Short mmCIF file of C-alpha atoms in Angstrom, two decimals:
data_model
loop_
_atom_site.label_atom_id
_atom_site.label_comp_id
_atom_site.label_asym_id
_atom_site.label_seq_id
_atom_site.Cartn_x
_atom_site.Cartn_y
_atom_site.Cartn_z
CA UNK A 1 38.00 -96.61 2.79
CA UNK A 2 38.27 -98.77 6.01
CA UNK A 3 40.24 -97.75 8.78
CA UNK A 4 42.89 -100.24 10.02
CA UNK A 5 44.44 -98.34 13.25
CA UNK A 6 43.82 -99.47 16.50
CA UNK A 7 40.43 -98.58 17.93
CA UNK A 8 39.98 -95.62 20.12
CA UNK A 9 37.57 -94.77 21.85
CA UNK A 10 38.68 -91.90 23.77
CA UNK A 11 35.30 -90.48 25.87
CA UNK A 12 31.49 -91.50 25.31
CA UNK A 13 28.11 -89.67 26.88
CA UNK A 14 27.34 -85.89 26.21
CA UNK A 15 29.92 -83.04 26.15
CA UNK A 16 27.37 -80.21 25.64
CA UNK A 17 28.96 -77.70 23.55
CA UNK A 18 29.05 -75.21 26.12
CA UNK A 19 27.10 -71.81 26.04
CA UNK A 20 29.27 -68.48 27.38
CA UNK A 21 27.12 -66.07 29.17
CA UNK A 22 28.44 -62.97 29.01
CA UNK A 23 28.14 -59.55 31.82
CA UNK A 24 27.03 -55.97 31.45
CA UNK A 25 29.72 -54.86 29.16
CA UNK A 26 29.86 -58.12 27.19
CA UNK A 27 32.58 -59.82 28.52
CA UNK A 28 32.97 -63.31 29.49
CA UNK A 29 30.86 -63.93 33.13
CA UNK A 30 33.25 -66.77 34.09
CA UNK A 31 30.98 -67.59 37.44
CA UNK A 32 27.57 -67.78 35.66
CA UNK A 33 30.14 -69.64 33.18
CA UNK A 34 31.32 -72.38 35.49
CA UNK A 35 27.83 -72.42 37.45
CA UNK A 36 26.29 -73.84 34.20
CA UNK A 37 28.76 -76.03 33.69
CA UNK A 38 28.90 -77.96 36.81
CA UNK A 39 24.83 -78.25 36.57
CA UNK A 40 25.63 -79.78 33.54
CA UNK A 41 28.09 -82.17 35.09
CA UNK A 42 25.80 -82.66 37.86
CA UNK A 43 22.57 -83.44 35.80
CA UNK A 44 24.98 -86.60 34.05
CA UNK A 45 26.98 -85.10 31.47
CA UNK A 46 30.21 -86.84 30.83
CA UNK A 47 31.82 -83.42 30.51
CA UNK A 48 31.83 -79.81 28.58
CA UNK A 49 33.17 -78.15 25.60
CA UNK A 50 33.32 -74.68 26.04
CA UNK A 51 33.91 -72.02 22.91
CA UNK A 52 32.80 -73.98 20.04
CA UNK A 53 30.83 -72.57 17.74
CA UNK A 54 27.62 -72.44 19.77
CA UNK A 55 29.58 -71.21 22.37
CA UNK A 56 30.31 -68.15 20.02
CA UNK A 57 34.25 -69.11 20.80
CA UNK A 58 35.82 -67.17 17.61
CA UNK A 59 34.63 -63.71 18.99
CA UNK A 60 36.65 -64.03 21.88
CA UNK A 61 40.33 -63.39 22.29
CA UNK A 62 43.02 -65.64 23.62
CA UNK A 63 43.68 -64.17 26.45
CA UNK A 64 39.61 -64.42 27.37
CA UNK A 65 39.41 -68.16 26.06
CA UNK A 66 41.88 -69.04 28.58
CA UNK A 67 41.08 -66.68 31.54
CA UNK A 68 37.34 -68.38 31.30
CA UNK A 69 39.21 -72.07 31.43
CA UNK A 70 41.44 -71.33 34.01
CA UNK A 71 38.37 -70.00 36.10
CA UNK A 72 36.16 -72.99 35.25
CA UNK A 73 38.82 -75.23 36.72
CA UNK A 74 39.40 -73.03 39.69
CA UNK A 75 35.29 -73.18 40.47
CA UNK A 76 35.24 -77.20 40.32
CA UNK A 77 35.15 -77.76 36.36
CA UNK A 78 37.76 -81.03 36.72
CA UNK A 79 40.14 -80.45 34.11
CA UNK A 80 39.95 -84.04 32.57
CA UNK A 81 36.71 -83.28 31.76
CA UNK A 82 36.95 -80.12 29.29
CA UNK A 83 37.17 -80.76 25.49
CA UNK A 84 38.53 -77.50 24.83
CA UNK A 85 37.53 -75.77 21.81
CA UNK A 86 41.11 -74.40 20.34
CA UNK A 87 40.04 -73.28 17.00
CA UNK A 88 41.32 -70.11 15.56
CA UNK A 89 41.86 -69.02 12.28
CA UNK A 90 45.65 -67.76 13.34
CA UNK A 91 47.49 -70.96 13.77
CA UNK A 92 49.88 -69.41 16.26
CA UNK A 93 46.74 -68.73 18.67
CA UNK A 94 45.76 -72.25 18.01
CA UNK A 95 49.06 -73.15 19.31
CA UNK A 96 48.88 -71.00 22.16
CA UNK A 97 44.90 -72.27 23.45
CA UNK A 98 46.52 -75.76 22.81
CA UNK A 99 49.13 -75.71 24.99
CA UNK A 100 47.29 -74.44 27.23
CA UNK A 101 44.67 -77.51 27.31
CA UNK A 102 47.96 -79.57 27.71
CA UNK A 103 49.04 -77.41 30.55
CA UNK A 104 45.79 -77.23 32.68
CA UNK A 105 45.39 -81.69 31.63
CA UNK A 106 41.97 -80.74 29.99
CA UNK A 107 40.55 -83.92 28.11
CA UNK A 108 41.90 -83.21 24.59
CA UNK A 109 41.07 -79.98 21.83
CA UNK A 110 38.54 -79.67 19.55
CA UNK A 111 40.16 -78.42 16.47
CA UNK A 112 38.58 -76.29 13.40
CA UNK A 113 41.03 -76.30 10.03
CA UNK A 114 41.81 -72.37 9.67
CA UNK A 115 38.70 -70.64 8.42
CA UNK A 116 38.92 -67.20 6.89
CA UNK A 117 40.26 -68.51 3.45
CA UNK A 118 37.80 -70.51 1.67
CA UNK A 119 38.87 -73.03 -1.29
CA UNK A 120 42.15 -74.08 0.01
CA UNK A 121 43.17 -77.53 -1.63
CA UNK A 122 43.04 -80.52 1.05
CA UNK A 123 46.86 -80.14 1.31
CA UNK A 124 46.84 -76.66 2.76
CA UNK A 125 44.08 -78.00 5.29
CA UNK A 126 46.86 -80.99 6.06
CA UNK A 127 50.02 -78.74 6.60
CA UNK A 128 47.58 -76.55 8.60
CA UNK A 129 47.00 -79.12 11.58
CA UNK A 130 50.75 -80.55 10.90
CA UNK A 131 51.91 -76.95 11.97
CA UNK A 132 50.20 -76.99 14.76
CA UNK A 133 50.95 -80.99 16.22
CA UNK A 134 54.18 -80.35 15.26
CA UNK A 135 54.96 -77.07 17.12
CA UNK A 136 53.12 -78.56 19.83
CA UNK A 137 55.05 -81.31 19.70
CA UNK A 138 53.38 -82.96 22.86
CA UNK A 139 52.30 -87.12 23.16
CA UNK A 140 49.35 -85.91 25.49
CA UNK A 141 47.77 -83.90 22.93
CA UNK A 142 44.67 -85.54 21.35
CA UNK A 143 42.65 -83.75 18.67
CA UNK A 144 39.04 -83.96 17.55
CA UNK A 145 38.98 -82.47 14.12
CA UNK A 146 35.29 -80.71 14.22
CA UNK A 147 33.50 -80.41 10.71
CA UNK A 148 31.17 -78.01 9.96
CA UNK A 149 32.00 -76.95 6.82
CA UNK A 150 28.28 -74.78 6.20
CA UNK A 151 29.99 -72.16 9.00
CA UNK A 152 33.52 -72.49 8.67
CA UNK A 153 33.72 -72.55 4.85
CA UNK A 154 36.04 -75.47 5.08
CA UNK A 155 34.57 -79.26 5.05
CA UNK A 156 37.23 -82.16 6.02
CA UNK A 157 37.50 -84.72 3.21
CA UNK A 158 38.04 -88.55 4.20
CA UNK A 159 41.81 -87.94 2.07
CA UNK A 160 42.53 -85.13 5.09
CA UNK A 161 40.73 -87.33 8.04
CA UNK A 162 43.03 -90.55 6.68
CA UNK A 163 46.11 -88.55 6.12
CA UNK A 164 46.14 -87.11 9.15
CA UNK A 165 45.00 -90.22 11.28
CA UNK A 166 47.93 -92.07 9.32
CA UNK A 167 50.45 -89.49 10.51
CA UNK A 168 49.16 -88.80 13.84
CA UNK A 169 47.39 -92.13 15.19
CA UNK A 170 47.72 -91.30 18.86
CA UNK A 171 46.61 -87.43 18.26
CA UNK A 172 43.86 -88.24 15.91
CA UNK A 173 41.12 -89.56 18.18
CA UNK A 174 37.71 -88.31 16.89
CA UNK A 175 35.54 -86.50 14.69
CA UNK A 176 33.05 -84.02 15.52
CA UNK A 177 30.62 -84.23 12.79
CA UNK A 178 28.63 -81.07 12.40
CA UNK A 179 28.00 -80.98 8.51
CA UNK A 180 23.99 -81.80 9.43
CA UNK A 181 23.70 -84.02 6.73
CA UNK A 182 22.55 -87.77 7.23
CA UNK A 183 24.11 -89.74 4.70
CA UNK A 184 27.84 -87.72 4.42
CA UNK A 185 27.85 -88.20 8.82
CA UNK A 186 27.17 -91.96 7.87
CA UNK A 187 29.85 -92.33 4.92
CA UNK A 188 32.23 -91.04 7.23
CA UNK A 189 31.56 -93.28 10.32
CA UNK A 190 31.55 -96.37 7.96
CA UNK A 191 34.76 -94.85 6.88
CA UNK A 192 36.90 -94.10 10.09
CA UNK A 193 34.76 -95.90 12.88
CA UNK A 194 35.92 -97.54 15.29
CA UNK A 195 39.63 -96.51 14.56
CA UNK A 196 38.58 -92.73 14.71
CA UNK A 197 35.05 -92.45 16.66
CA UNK A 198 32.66 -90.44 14.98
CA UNK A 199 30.73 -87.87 17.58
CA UNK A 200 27.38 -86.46 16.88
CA UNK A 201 26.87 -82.51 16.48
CA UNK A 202 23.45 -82.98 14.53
CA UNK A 203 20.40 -84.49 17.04
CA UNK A 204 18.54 -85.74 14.62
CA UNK A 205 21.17 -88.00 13.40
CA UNK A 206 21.82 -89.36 17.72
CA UNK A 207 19.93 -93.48 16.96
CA UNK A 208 21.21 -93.31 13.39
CA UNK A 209 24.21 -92.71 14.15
CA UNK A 210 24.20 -94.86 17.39
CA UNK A 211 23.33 -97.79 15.35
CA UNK A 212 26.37 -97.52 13.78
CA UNK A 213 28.45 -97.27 17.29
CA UNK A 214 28.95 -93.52 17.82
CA UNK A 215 29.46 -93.24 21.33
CA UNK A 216 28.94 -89.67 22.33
CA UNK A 217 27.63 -86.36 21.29
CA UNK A 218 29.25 -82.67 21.53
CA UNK A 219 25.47 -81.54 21.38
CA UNK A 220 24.24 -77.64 21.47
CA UNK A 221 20.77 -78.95 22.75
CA UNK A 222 22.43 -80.39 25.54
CA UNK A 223 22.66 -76.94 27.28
CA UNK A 224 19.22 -77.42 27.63
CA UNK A 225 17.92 -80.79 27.30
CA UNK A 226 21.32 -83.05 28.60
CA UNK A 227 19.03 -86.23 30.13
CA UNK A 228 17.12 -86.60 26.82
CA UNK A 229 20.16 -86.46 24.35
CA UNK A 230 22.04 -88.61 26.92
CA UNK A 231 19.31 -91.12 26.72
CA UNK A 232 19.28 -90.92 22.64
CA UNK A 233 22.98 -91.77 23.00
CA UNK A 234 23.09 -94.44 25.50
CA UNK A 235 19.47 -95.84 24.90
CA UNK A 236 18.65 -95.57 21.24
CA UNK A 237 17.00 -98.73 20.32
CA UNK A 238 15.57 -99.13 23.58
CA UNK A 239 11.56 -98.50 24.70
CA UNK A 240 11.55 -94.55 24.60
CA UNK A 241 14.05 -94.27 21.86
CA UNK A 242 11.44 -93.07 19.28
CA UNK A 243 9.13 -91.05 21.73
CA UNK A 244 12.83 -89.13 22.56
CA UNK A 245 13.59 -88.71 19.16
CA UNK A 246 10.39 -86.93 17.97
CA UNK A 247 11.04 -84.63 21.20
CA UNK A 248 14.32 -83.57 20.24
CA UNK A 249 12.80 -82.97 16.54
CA UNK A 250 10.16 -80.86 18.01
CA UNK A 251 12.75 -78.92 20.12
CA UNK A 252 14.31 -78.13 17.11
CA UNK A 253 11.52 -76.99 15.42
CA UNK A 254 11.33 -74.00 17.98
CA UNK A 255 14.83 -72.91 17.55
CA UNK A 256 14.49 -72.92 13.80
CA UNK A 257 12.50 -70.13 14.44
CA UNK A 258 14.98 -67.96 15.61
CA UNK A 259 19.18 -67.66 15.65
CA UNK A 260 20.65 -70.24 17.31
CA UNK A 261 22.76 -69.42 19.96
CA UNK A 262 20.65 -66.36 20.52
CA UNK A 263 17.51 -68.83 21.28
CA UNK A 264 19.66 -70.82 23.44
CA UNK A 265 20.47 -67.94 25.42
CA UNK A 266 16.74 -66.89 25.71
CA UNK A 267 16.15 -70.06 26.75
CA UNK A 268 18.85 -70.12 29.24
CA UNK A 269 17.31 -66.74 30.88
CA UNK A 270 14.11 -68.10 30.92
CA UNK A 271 15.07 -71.14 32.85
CA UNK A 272 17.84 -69.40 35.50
CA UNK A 273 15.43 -66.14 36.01
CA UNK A 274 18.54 -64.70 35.16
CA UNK A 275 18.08 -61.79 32.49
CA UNK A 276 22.28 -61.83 31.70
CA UNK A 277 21.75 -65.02 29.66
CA UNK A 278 20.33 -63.14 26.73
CA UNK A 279 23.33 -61.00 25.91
CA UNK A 280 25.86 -62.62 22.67
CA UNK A 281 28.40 -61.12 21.76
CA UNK A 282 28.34 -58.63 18.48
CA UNK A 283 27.94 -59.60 15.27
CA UNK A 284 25.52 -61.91 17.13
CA UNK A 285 22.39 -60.09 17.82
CA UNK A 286 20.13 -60.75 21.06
CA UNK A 287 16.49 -61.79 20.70
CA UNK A 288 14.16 -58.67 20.72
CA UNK A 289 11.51 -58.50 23.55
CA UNK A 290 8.54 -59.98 21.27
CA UNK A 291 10.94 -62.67 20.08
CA UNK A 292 11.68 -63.51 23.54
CA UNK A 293 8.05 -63.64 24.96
CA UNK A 294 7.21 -65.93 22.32
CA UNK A 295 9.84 -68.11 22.76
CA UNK A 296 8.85 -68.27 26.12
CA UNK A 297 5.76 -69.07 24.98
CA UNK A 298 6.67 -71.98 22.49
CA UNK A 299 8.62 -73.19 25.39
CA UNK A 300 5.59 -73.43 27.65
CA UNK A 301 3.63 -75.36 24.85
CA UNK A 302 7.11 -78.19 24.78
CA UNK A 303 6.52 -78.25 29.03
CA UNK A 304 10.21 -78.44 29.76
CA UNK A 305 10.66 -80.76 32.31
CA UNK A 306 14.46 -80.79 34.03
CA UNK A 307 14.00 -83.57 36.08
CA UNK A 308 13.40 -85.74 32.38
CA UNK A 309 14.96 -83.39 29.70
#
């Protein structure tokens, strides 16, 4: 399958997938929120997406989602440069984050299919994101569809990518491929690319998929490390490319030892001085205090280095 629409290549560079700190009584801190994002920004990230799945975005509410946009924009955050995670497994509350996006001009909305029923057909997944374009029924709106079928329970097939690109080409305008597996991420770029541009959500895969003219990253490890994946994505074949590479493998390599966003968080503490980092939200659970010193231990060992990573 070979796509035949006009290219589009609607953003390139790093669009960490944003981490949500959260206060005392596990809510949404919204400065310590917008402070890390506008580091980001400032250390050369093109922009953010905040309440993807790293950014633990199903276990908040609407109304929270779009109280922590609206105060990311009112701190600096430019709107044009949020790729707002909208997913929900309601459709109405999809609609409702969406609009939203459109109202505040965010960049586009990163868009899950609906995720608490697990073997609907490809059809089901089709009329799902037709409800929603069509209730939305807005020219501005541009989705990335975001695959990661080993959390959600739902994978996008090429059929739904095609159909839907087919039906929507203006909407359509990426692919965030989280499925973290090589040679699937690669079928589907040689697929859709450059008609429907294929972003990375698995590191590894950053020069393989770069080879193949993926021009940006929604990346986790960008929270942490946003110069070195930047340089994977911009600078993959070039002197470096391999030394950055093995670094991002051996970064990975800590947080397999751990939950995910939980080691982020830890991380993000250890880095700020700022204790708050290390709360997530339930049925995430925090990292314990021995899991935390020796994260902060493995971290020493990597020698973090802003200024580079």
């Amino acid at each position: 399958m070979t796509s035949t629409t006009t290219p589009t290549v609607p953003f390139s560079g790093i669009w960490p997938a944003l981490l949500t700190p959260l206060d005392a009584q596990h809510n949404i801190d919204i400065p310590a929120m917008a402070r890390h994002a506008l580091a980001l920004l400032a250390r050369g990230c093109t922009g953010i997406t905040p309440f993807g799945t790293t950014g633990e975005g199903p276990s908040f509410t609407v109304e929270e989602r779009i109280r922590a946009i609206d105060g990311l924009v009112t701190a600096g955050v430019p709107a044009e440069r949020i790729l707002v995670s909208t997913s929900c497994a309601a459709l109405p509350d999809v609609v409702i984050l969406t609009r939203h996006a459109l109202q505040i001009g965010a960049h586009g909305c990163l868009m899950l299919p609906p995720f608490f029923l697990k073997g609907v057909p490809d059809q089901g997944v089709i009329d799902s994101f037709r409800w929603v374009i069509d209730t939305v029924n807005d020219a501005r709106l541009r989705i990335y569809l975001y695959h990661i079928p080993q959390v959600s329970g739902v994978a996008l097939s090429h059929h739904v990518i095609d159909t839907l690109k087919k039906l929507y080409p203006s909407t359509i305008v990426g692919i965030k491929d989280s499925g973290c597996q090589r040679e699937p991420s690669v079928a589907t770029a040689q697929a859709f690319m450059p008609g429907v541009m294929v972003y990375v959500g698995n590191e590894p895969d950053l020069q393989t998929m770069g080879r193949l003219g993926s021009q940006g990253a929604v990346s986790g490890v960008a929270n942490i490390t946003p110069q070195l994946v930047q340089r994977l994505v911009r600078d993959f074949d070039q002197a470096g490319a391999e030394a950055d590479q093995a670094r991002v493998l051996q970064f990975l390599k800590i947080l397999g030892g751990y939950g995910l966003t939980s080691a982020f968080k830890g991380m993000m503490a250890r880095l700020t001085g700022e204790p708050g980092w290390m709360r997530v939200r339930p049925p995430l659970v925090q990292l314990s205090d021995a899991e935390y010193q020796r994260l902060c231990a493995e971290l020493e060992v990597f020698k973090l280095d802003p200024k580079k990573d």
